[in-house]
Short mmCIF file of C-alpha atoms in Angstrom, two decimals:
data_model
loop_
_atom_site.label_atom_id
_atom_site.label_comp_id
_atom_site.label_asym_id
_atom_site.label_seq_id
_atom_site.Cartn_x
_atom_site.Cartn_y
_atom_site.Cartn_z
CA TRP A 1 -91.53 -11.14 -109.18
CA LYS A 2 -93.36 -14.46 -108.40
CA ILE A 3 -96.38 -14.92 -106.41
CA TYR A 4 -96.90 -18.35 -105.20
CA SER A 5 -99.35 -20.37 -102.68
CA HIS A 6 -97.00 -22.02 -99.73
CA GLU A 7 -97.27 -25.98 -99.89
CA LYS A 8 -99.04 -26.24 -96.74
CA SER A 9 -101.87 -23.58 -97.50
CA LYS A 10 -105.19 -24.78 -96.58
CA THR A 11 -107.30 -27.00 -99.10
CA ASP A 12 -110.17 -24.55 -99.36
CA VAL A 13 -107.60 -21.62 -100.50
CA PRO A 14 -106.83 -21.25 -103.82
CA LYS A 15 -103.32 -22.48 -105.11
CA LEU A 16 -101.48 -19.46 -106.95
CA ASP A 17 -98.68 -19.79 -109.31
CA LEU A 18 -98.27 -16.25 -110.81
CA VAL A 19 -95.35 -14.12 -112.12
CA PHE A 20 -96.02 -10.21 -111.95
CA GLU A 21 -94.10 -8.34 -114.60
CA PRO A 22 -93.82 -4.64 -113.38
CA LYS A 23 -94.18 -1.88 -116.01
CA GLY A 24 -94.46 1.16 -113.83
CA SER A 25 -95.07 2.43 -110.41
CA GLN A 26 -96.72 5.42 -108.52
CA GLU A 27 -95.19 6.39 -105.25
CA GLU A 28 -95.72 9.00 -102.63
CA HIS A 29 -93.07 9.30 -99.59
CA ILE A 30 -93.82 11.61 -96.69
CA ASN A 31 -92.16 12.26 -93.38
CA VAL A 32 -93.28 15.16 -91.70
CA PHE A 33 -92.56 15.52 -87.77
CA LEU A 34 -94.84 12.98 -86.10
CA LEU A 35 -96.43 12.08 -89.50
CA ALA A 36 -94.84 9.38 -91.90
CA GLY A 37 -96.32 7.80 -95.04
CA ASP A 38 -94.65 5.22 -97.64
CA PHE A 39 -96.38 4.21 -100.42
CA VAL A 40 -95.73 2.30 -103.67
CA GLN A 41 -98.19 0.96 -106.22
CA VAL A 42 -96.39 -0.61 -108.74
CA PHE A 43 -98.94 -1.86 -111.91
CA GLY A 44 -97.93 -4.48 -114.85
CA LEU A 45 -98.91 -7.71 -116.01
CA TYR A 46 -99.55 -11.14 -114.34
CA ASN A 47 -99.06 -14.32 -115.81
CA GLY A 48 -99.62 -17.84 -114.61
CA LYS A 49 -102.29 -20.10 -113.23
CA ILE A 50 -104.66 -20.16 -110.00
CA GLN A 51 -106.26 -23.53 -109.22
CA HIS A 52 -109.40 -23.68 -107.02
CA ASP A 53 -112.02 -26.17 -106.49
CA GLY A 54 -110.68 -28.24 -109.09
CA HIS A 55 -110.24 -25.88 -111.57
CA THR A 56 -107.23 -24.19 -113.01
CA TYR A 57 -107.54 -20.76 -114.46
CA VAL A 58 -105.02 -19.50 -116.86
CA ILE A 59 -103.59 -16.06 -116.44
CA LYS A 60 -101.96 -14.45 -119.51
CA ASP A 61 -100.99 -10.55 -119.75
CA ALA A 62 -103.54 -9.67 -117.04
CA PHE A 63 -103.36 -6.07 -116.02
CA GLY A 64 -102.77 -5.41 -112.15
CA VAL A 65 -101.01 -3.52 -109.59
CA THR A 66 -99.32 -4.91 -106.16
CA GLU A 67 -99.03 -2.46 -103.25
CA ASN A 68 -96.79 -1.39 -100.27
CA HIS A 69 -98.25 1.00 -97.75
CA TYR A 70 -96.43 2.35 -94.56
CA ALA A 71 -98.44 4.83 -92.52
CA LYS A 72 -97.52 6.34 -88.89
CA TRP A 73 -99.70 8.95 -87.26
#
């Protein structure tokens, strides 16, 4: 997955240029009458760079997560 900053982002916001490689996930899906929930948390490795305040930080095989969560109640 490619994670990047929009070219027209504000200058005080870090610029992202990362690739996320999923390795696994944890999921929960619930739908009970008036309650619903959909949760997916994917873990894996980040690679790329982050630029902020004139500095470039190189990210190599950094473990992390991404998440999607929907809830209705």
